[in-house]
Coordinates of C-alpha atoms and ligand atoms in Angstrom, one line a residue:
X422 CA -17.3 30.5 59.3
X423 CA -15.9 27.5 57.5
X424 CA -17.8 27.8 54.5
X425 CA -16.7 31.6 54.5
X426 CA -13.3 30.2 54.9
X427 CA -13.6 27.8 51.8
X428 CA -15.1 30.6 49.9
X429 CA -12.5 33.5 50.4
X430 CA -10.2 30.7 49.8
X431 CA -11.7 29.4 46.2
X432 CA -11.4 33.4 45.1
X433 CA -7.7 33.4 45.9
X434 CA -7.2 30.4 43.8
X435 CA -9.1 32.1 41.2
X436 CA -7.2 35.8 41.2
X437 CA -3.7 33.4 41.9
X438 CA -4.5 31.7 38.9
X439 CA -4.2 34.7 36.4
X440 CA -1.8 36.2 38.1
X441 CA 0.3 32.8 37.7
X442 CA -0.3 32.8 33.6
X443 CA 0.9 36.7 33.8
X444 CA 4.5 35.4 35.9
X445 CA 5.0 32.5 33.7
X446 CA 4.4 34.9 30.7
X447 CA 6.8 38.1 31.9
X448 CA 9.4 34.8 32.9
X449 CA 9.1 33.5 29.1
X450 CA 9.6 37.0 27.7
X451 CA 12.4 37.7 29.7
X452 CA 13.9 34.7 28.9
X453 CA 13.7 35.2 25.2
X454 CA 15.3 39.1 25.5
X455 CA 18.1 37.8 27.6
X456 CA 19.2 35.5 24.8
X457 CA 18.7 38.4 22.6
X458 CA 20.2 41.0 24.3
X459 CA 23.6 38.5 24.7
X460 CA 23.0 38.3 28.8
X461 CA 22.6 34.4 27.8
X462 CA 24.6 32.7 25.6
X463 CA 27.6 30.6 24.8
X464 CA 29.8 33.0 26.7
X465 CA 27.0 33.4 29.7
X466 CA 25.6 30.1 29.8
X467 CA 23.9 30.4 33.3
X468 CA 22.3 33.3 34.9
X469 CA 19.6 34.2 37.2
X470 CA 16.7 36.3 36.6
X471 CA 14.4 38.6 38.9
X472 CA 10.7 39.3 38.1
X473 CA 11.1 42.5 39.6
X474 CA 7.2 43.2 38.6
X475 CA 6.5 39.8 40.9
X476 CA 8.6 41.1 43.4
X477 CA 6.2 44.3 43.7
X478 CA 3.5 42.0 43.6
X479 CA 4.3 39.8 46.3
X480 CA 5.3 42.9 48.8
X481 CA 1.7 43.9 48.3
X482 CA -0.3 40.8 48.0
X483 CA 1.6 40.4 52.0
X484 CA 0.9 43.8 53.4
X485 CA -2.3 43.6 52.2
X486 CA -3.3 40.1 53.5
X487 CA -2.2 41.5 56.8
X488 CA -4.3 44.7 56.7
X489 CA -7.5 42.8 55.9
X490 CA -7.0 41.2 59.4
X491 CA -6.1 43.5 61.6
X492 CA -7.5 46.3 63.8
X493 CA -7.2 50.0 62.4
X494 CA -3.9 51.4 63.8
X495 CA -2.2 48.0 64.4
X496 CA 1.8 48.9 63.9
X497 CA 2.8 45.5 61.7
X498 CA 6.6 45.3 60.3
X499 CA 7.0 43.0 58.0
X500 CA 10.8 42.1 57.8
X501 CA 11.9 40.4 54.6
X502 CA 14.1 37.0 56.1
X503 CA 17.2 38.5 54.5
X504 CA 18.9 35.0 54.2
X505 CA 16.5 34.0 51.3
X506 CA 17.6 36.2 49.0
X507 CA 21.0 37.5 50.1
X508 CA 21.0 40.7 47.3
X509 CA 21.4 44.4 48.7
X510 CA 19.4 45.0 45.3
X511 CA 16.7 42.8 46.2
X512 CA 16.5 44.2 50.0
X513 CA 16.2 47.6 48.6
X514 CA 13.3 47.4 46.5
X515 CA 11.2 45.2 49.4
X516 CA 12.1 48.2 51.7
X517 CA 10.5 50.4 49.1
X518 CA 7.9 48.4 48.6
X519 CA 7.2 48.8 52.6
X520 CA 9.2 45.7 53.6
X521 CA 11.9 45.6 56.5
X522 CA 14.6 43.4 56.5
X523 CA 15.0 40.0 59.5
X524 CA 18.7 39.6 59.9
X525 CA 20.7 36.7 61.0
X526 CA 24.4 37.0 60.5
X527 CA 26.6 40.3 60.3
X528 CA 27.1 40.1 56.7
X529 CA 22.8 40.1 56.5
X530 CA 23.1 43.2 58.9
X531 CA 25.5 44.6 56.8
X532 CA 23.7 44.0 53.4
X533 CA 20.5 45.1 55.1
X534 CA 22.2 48.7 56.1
X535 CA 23.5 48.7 52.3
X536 CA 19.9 48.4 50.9
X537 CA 19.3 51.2 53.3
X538 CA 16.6 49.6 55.5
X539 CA 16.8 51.6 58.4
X540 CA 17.3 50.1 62.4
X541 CA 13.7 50.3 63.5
X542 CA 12.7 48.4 60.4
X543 CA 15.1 45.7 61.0
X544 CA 15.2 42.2 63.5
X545 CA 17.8 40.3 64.1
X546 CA 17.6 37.1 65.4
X547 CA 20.4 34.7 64.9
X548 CA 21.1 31.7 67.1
X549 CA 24.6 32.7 68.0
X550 CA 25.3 36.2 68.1
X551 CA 28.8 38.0 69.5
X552 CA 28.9 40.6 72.2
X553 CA 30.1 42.4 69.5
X554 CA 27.0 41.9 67.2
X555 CA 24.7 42.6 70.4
X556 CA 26.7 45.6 71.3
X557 CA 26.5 47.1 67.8
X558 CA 22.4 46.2 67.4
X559 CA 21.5 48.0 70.9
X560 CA 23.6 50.8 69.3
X561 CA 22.1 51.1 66.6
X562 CA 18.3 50.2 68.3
X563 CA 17.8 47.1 65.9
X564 CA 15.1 44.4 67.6
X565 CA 16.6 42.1 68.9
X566 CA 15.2 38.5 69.9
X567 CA 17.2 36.6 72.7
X568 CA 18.1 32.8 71.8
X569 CA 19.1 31.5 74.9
X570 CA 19.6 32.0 78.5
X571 CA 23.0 33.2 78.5
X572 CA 22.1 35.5 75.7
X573 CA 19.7 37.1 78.0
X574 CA 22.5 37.4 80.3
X575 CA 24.7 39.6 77.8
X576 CA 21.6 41.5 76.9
X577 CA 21.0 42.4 81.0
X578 CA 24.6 43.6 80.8
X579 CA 24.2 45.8 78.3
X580 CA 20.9 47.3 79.0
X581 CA 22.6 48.5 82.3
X582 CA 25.5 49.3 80.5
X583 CA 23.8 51.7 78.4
X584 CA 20.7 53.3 77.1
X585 CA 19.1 51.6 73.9
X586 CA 15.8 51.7 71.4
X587 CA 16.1 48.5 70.7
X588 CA 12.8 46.5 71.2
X589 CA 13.7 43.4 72.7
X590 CA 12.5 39.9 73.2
X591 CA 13.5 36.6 73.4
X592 CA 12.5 33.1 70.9
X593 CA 10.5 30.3 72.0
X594 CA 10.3 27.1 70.3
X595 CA 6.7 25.7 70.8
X596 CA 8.0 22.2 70.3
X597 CA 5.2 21.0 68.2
X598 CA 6.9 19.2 65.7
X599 CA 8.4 19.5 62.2
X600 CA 6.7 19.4 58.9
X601 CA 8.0 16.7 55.8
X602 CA 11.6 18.5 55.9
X603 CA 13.8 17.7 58.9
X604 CA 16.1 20.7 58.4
X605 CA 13.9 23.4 57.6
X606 CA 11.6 22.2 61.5
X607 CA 12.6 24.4 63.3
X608 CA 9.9 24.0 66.5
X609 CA 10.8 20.1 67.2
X610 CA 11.4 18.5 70.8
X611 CA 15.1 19.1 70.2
X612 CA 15.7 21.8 68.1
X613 CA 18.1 24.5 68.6
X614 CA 16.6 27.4 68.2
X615 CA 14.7 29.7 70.7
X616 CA 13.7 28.7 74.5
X617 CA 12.3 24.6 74.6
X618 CA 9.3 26.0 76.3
X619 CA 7.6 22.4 76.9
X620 CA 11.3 21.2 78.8
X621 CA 10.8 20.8 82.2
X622 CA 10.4 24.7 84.2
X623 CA 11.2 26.2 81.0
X624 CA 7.9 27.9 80.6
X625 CA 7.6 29.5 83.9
X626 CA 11.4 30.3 83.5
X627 CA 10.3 32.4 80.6
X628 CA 7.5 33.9 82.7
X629 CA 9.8 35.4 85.6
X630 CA 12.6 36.1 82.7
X631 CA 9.7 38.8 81.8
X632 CA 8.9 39.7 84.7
X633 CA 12.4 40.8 86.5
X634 CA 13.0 42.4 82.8
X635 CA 10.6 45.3 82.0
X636 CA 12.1 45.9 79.0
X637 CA 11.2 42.6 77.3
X638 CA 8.3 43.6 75.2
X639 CA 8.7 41.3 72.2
X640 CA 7.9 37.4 72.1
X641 CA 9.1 35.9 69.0
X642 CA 8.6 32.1 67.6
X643 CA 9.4 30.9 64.0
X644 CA 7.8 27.3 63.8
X645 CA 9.6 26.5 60.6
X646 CA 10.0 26.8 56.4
X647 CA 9.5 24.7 53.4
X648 CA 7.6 21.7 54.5
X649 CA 5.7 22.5 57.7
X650 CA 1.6 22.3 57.0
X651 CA -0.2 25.3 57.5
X652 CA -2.3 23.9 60.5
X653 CA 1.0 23.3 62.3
X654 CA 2.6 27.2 61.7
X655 CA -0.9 28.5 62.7
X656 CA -0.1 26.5 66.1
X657 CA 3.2 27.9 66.6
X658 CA 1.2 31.2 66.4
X659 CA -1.3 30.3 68.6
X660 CA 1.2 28.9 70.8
X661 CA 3.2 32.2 70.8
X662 CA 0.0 34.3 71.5
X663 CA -1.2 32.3 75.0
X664 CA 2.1 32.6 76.7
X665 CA 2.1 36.5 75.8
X666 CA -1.5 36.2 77.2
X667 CA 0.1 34.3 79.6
X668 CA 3.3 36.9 80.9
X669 CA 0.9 39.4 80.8
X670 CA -1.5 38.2 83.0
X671 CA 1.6 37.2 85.5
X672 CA 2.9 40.6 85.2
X673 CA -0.1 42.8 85.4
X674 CA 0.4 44.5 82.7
X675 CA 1.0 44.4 78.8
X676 CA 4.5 44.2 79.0
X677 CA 4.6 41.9 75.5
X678 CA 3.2 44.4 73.2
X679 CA 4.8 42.6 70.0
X680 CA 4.4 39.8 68.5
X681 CA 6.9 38.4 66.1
X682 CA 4.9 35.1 64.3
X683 CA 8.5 34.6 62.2
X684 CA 7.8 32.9 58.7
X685 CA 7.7 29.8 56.9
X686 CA 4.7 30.2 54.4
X687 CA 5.7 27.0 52.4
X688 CA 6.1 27.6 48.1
X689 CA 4.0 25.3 45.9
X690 CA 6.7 24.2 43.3
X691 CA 5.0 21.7 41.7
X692 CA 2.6 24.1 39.5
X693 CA 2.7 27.8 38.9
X694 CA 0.2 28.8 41.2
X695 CA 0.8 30.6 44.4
X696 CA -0.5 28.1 46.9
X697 CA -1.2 29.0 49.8
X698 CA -1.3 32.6 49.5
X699 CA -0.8 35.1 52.2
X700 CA -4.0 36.3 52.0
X701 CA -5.4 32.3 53.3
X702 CA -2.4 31.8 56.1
X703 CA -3.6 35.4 57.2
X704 CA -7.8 34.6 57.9
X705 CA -6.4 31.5 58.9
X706 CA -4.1 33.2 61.8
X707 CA -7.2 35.6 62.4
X708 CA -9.5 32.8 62.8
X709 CA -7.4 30.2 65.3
X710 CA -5.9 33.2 67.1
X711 CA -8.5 36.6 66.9
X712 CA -7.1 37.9 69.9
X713 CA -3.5 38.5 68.1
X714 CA -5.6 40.9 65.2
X715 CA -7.2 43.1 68.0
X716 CA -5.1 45.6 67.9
X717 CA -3.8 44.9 71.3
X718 CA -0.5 43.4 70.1
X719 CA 1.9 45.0 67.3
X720 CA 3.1 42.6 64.8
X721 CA 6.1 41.1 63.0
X722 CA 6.5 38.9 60.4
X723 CA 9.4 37.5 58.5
X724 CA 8.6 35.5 55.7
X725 CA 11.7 35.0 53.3
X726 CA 10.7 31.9 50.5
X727 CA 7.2 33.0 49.8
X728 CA 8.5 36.4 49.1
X729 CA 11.1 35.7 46.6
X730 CA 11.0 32.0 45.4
X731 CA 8.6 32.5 42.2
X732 CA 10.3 35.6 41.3
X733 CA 13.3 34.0 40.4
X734 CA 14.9 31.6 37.5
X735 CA 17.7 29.9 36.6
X736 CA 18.6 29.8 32.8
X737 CA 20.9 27.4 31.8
X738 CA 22.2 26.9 28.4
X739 CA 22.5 23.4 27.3
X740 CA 26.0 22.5 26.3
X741 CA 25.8 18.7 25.7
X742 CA 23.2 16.3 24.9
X743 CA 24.1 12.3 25.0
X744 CA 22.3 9.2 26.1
X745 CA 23.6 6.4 28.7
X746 CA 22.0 3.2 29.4
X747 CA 18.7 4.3 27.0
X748 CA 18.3 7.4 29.2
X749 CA 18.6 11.0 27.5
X750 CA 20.5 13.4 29.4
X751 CA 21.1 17.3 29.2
X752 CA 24.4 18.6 30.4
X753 CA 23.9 22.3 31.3
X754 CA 25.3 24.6 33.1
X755 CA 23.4 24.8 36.4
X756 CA 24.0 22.7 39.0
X757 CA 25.3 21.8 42.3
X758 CA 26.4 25.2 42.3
X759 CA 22.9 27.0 41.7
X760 CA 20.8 24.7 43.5
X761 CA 22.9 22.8 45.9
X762 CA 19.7 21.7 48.2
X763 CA 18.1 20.0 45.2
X764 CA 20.8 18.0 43.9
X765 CA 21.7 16.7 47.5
X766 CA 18.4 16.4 48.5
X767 CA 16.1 15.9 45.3
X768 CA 13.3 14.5 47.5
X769 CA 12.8 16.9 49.3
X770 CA 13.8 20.0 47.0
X771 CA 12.4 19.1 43.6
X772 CA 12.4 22.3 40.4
X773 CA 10.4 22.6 37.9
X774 CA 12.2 22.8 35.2
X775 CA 11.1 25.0 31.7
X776 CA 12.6 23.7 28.0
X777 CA 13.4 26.7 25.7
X778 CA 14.6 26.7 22.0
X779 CA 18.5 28.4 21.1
X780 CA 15.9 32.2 21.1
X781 CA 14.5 31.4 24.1
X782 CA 11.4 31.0 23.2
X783 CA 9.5 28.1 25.1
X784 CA 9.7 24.6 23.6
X785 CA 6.5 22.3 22.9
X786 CA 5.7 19.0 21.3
X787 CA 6.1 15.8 22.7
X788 CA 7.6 15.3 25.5
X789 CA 10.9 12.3 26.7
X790 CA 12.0 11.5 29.6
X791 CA 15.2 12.8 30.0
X792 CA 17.8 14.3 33.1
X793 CA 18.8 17.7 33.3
X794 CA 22.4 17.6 34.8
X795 CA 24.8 20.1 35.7
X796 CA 28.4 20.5 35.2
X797 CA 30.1 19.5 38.6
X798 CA 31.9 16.4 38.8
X799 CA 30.3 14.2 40.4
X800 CA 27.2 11.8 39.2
X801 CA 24.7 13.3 41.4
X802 CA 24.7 16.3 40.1
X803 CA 21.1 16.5 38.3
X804 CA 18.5 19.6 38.9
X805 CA 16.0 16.9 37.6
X806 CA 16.1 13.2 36.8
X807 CA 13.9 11.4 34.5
X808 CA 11.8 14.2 34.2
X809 CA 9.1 14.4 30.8
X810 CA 9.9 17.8 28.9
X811 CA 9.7 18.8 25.3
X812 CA 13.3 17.4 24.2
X813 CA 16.5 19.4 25.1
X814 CA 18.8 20.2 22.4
X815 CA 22.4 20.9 22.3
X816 CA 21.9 25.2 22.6
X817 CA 19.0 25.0 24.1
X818 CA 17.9 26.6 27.7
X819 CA 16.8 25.0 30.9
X820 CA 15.3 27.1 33.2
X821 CA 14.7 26.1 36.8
X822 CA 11.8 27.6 38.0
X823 CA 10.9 29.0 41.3
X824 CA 14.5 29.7 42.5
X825 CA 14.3 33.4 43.8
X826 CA 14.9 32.5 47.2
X827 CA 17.6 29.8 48.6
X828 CA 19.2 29.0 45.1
X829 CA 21.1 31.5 42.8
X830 CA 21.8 33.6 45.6
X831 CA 23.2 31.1 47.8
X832 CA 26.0 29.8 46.0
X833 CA 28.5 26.7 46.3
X834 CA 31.4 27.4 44.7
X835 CA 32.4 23.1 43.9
X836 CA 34.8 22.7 41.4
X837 CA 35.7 26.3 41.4
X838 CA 32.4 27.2 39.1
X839 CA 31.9 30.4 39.3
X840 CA 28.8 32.6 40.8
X841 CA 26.4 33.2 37.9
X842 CA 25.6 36.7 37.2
X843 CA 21.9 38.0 38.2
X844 CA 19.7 40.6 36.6
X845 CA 16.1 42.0 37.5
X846 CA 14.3 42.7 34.5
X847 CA 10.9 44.4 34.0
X848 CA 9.0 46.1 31.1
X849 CA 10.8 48.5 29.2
X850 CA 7.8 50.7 28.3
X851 CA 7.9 49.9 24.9
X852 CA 6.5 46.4 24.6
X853 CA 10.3 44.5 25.2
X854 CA 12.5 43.7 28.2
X855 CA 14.5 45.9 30.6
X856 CA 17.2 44.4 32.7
X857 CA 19.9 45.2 35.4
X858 CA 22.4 44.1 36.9
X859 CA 21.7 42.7 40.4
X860 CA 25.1 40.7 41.0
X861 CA 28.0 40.5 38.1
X862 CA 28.8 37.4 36.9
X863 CA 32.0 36.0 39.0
X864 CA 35.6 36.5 36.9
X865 CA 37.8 34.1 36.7
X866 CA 40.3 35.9 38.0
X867 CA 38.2 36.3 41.0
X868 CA 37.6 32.8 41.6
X869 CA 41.4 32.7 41.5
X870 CA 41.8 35.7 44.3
X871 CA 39.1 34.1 46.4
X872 CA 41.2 30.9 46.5
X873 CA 44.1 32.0 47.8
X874 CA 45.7 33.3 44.5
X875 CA 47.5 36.2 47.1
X876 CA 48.8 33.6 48.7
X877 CA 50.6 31.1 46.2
X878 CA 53.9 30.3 48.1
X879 CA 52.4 30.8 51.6
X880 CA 52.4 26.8 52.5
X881 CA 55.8 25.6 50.4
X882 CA 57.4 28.8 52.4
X883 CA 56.3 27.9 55.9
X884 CA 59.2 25.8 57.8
X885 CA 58.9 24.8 60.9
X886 CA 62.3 26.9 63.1
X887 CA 64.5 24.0 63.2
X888 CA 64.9 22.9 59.7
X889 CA 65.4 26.7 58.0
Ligands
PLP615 C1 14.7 31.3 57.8 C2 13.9 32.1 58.8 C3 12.8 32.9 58.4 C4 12.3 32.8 56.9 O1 11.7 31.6 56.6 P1 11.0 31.4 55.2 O2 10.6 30.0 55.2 O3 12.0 31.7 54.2 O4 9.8 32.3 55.2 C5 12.2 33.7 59.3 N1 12.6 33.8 60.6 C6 13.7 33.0 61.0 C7 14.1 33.2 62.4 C8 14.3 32.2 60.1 O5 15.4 31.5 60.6

């Protein structure tokens, strides 16, 4: 079984391995037609670019690592984790591409609606939800998983309150630790999301929760992101499947009839490969947890950063190049503002970053040690420091690779820079580069609006009664 293991798993470095020189190919070409095609230049010196052709790709390398595993018949949703890549564009083509959508805010709902995904192919599980959001999910019969306690409380008001559609559960957190990223652990001892199922009378609390509540069919656990081992998300699975097993058995029947595993396949960003891949964390789920893949449970997954991170670069012209202190440095255009978890947190968030020429075209040769900064104010602000690449020029491109998810889309608007614009691109059909418009580049003028610009006089107008 092991050595079958190893040996599925050597062919999907193999097949990953092509498929990684065919991304970092389409990437470089697009590159190059977006400095031809004036999308990136002096004028639009940062942008971010969609592989929509990766995109595609990774929808079906996921549904079809899933298929291998299951039993004939077994209803799995796979709902894209809408808060990785935040683009009603982006949403839209998943859902086409047989993806749902995992919601987490009302703006997510609302994109997810926009994109068109419709309520029975959409979850929504934030940690603090309204009445009002609950209210307008049973409405509309979108899943919903329970955080807390007292959310279960508002959801046994409402189910008597009115009819729904809505498949409903409630999170557990396993509580078996985080990965090499504190913030992205999300099943630690004192984490805050989901039920603390090892805290004292929590477990069998869950248990009766169930069974006064027919209408909790769903159990739902999402051990983590970025960071967390693949042994240790397989154990929030199998963690998830023995108390189902578990409320079941207490019950008497298969009230849990779904299972949502959450996501968290962690991104290799140190090479091009896709490491793991979803076919591996798949036979790796159907081997420590068989009894979830015969067909006796439905399925949901929400994977959100394996999706979309290798589908998507920042390209940054290069406005400056100086030295300081012997070091060479690159002042670009991407930044803080791009890629706000790397420059904070460079341990833990470290790019790749590419080197193209003033056409775009890749640069080679020998390579210095140089930073790539950004242009916030502040000295921190470095997509990569000391980093060996081919020599950046002044007019050059820096490209931070593997930025599709959590990045571009999740902008921090310091120092008033303002939201890049972002374009899918894909063959045109005739050997060059199509592209469209995912997200505008922010105006100025909008910056201004979105700053209070409507507002001008409002504070040196306010008086308190007494002195008017
Ligand atoms: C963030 C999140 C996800 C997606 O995590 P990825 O690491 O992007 O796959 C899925 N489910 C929940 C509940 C989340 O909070």
């Amino acid at each position: 079984m092991e050595q079958e293991y190893a040996r599925g798993h050597a062919e999907d470095e193999r097949t990953s391995g092509s498929e990684a020189r065919e991304r970092a190919d389409r990437r470089d070409r697009a590159v190059r037609a977006a400095v031809a095609q004036g999308l990136l230049g002096p004028e639009a010196a940062v942008v971010g670019l969609l592989d929509v052709t990766g995109i595609r790709e990774s929808a079906a390398a996921l549904r079809a690592a899933f298929d291998a595993v299951t039993a004939p018949g077994t209803p799995v949703l796979h709902a894209f984790a809408v808060k990785a890549t935040p683009l009603v564009p982006v949403v839209r083509l998943l859902h086409e591409a047989g993806i749902g959508a995992e919601v987490a805010s009302p703006g997510e709902l609302a994109l997810a609606r926009a994109a068109g995904v419709p309520p029975a192919r959409t979850v929504l599980d934030s940690p603090a939800k309204t009445p009002a959001e609950l209210r307008e999910a049973l409405a509309l019969g979108i899943a919903v998983n329970a955080d807390n306690p007292q959310e279960l409380d508002r959801l046994d008001a409402l189910v008597h309150s009115a009819p729904t559609r809505s498949p409903l559960g409630v999170r557990v957190n396993p509580q078996i630790g985080g990965g090499t990223i504190g913030a992205t652990s999300t099943a630690t001892r004192t984490s805050k999301f989901g039920v603390a199922l090892r805290d004292e009378g929590a477990r069998a609390w869950v248990v009766r929760a169930y069974a006064a509540r027919p209408w909790l069919t769903r159990l739902h656990a999402h051990t983590g992101s970025q960071g967390i081992p693949l042994p240790l998300l397989a154990r929030g699975v199998a963690e998830v499947y023995a108390l189902a097993e578990e409320i079941n058995a207490a019950v008497g029947l298969r009230q849990v009839d779904t299972i949502d595993i959450g996501g968290g396949l962690p991104v290799n960003v140190a090479t091009e490969e896709t490491a793991p891949t979803y076919a591996g964390y798949a036979r790796l789920l159907a081997a420590e947890v068989p009894g979830l893949f015969d067909g006796r449970y439905g399925l949901v997954t929400e994977f959100g950063r394996s999706l979309m991170a290798k589908q998507g670069t920042v390209v940054a012209r290069v406005e400056y190049t100086k030295t300081a202190g012997g070091r060479r440095i690159a002042v670009t255009h991407a930044g803080v503002q791009v890629a706000a978890r790397t420059v904070y947190m460079p341990g833990a968030w470290p790019l790749r970053i590419a080197a193209y020429d003033a056409a775009g075209r890749p640069k080679t040769g020998p390579e210095t040690v140089q930073d790539v900064a950004g242009p916030a104010c502040f000295s921190g602000d470095l997509l990569a420091e000391g980093r060996a690449l081919p020599p950046l020029e002044q007019g050059d491109y820096a490209a931070a690779l593997d930025t599709g998810a959590y990045y571009f889309a999740h902008h921090y608007a310091y120092n008033s820079l303002a939201r890049p614009g972002i374009y899918g691109f894909a063959p045109d059909g005739t050997g060059g580069v199509a592209f469209a418009a995912v997200r505008e580049p922010q105006t100025i003028a909008e910056v201004v609006t979105e700053s209070g610009g409507a507002h001008a006089s409002a504070l040196t107008t306010l008086r308190a009664p007494e002195s008017r």
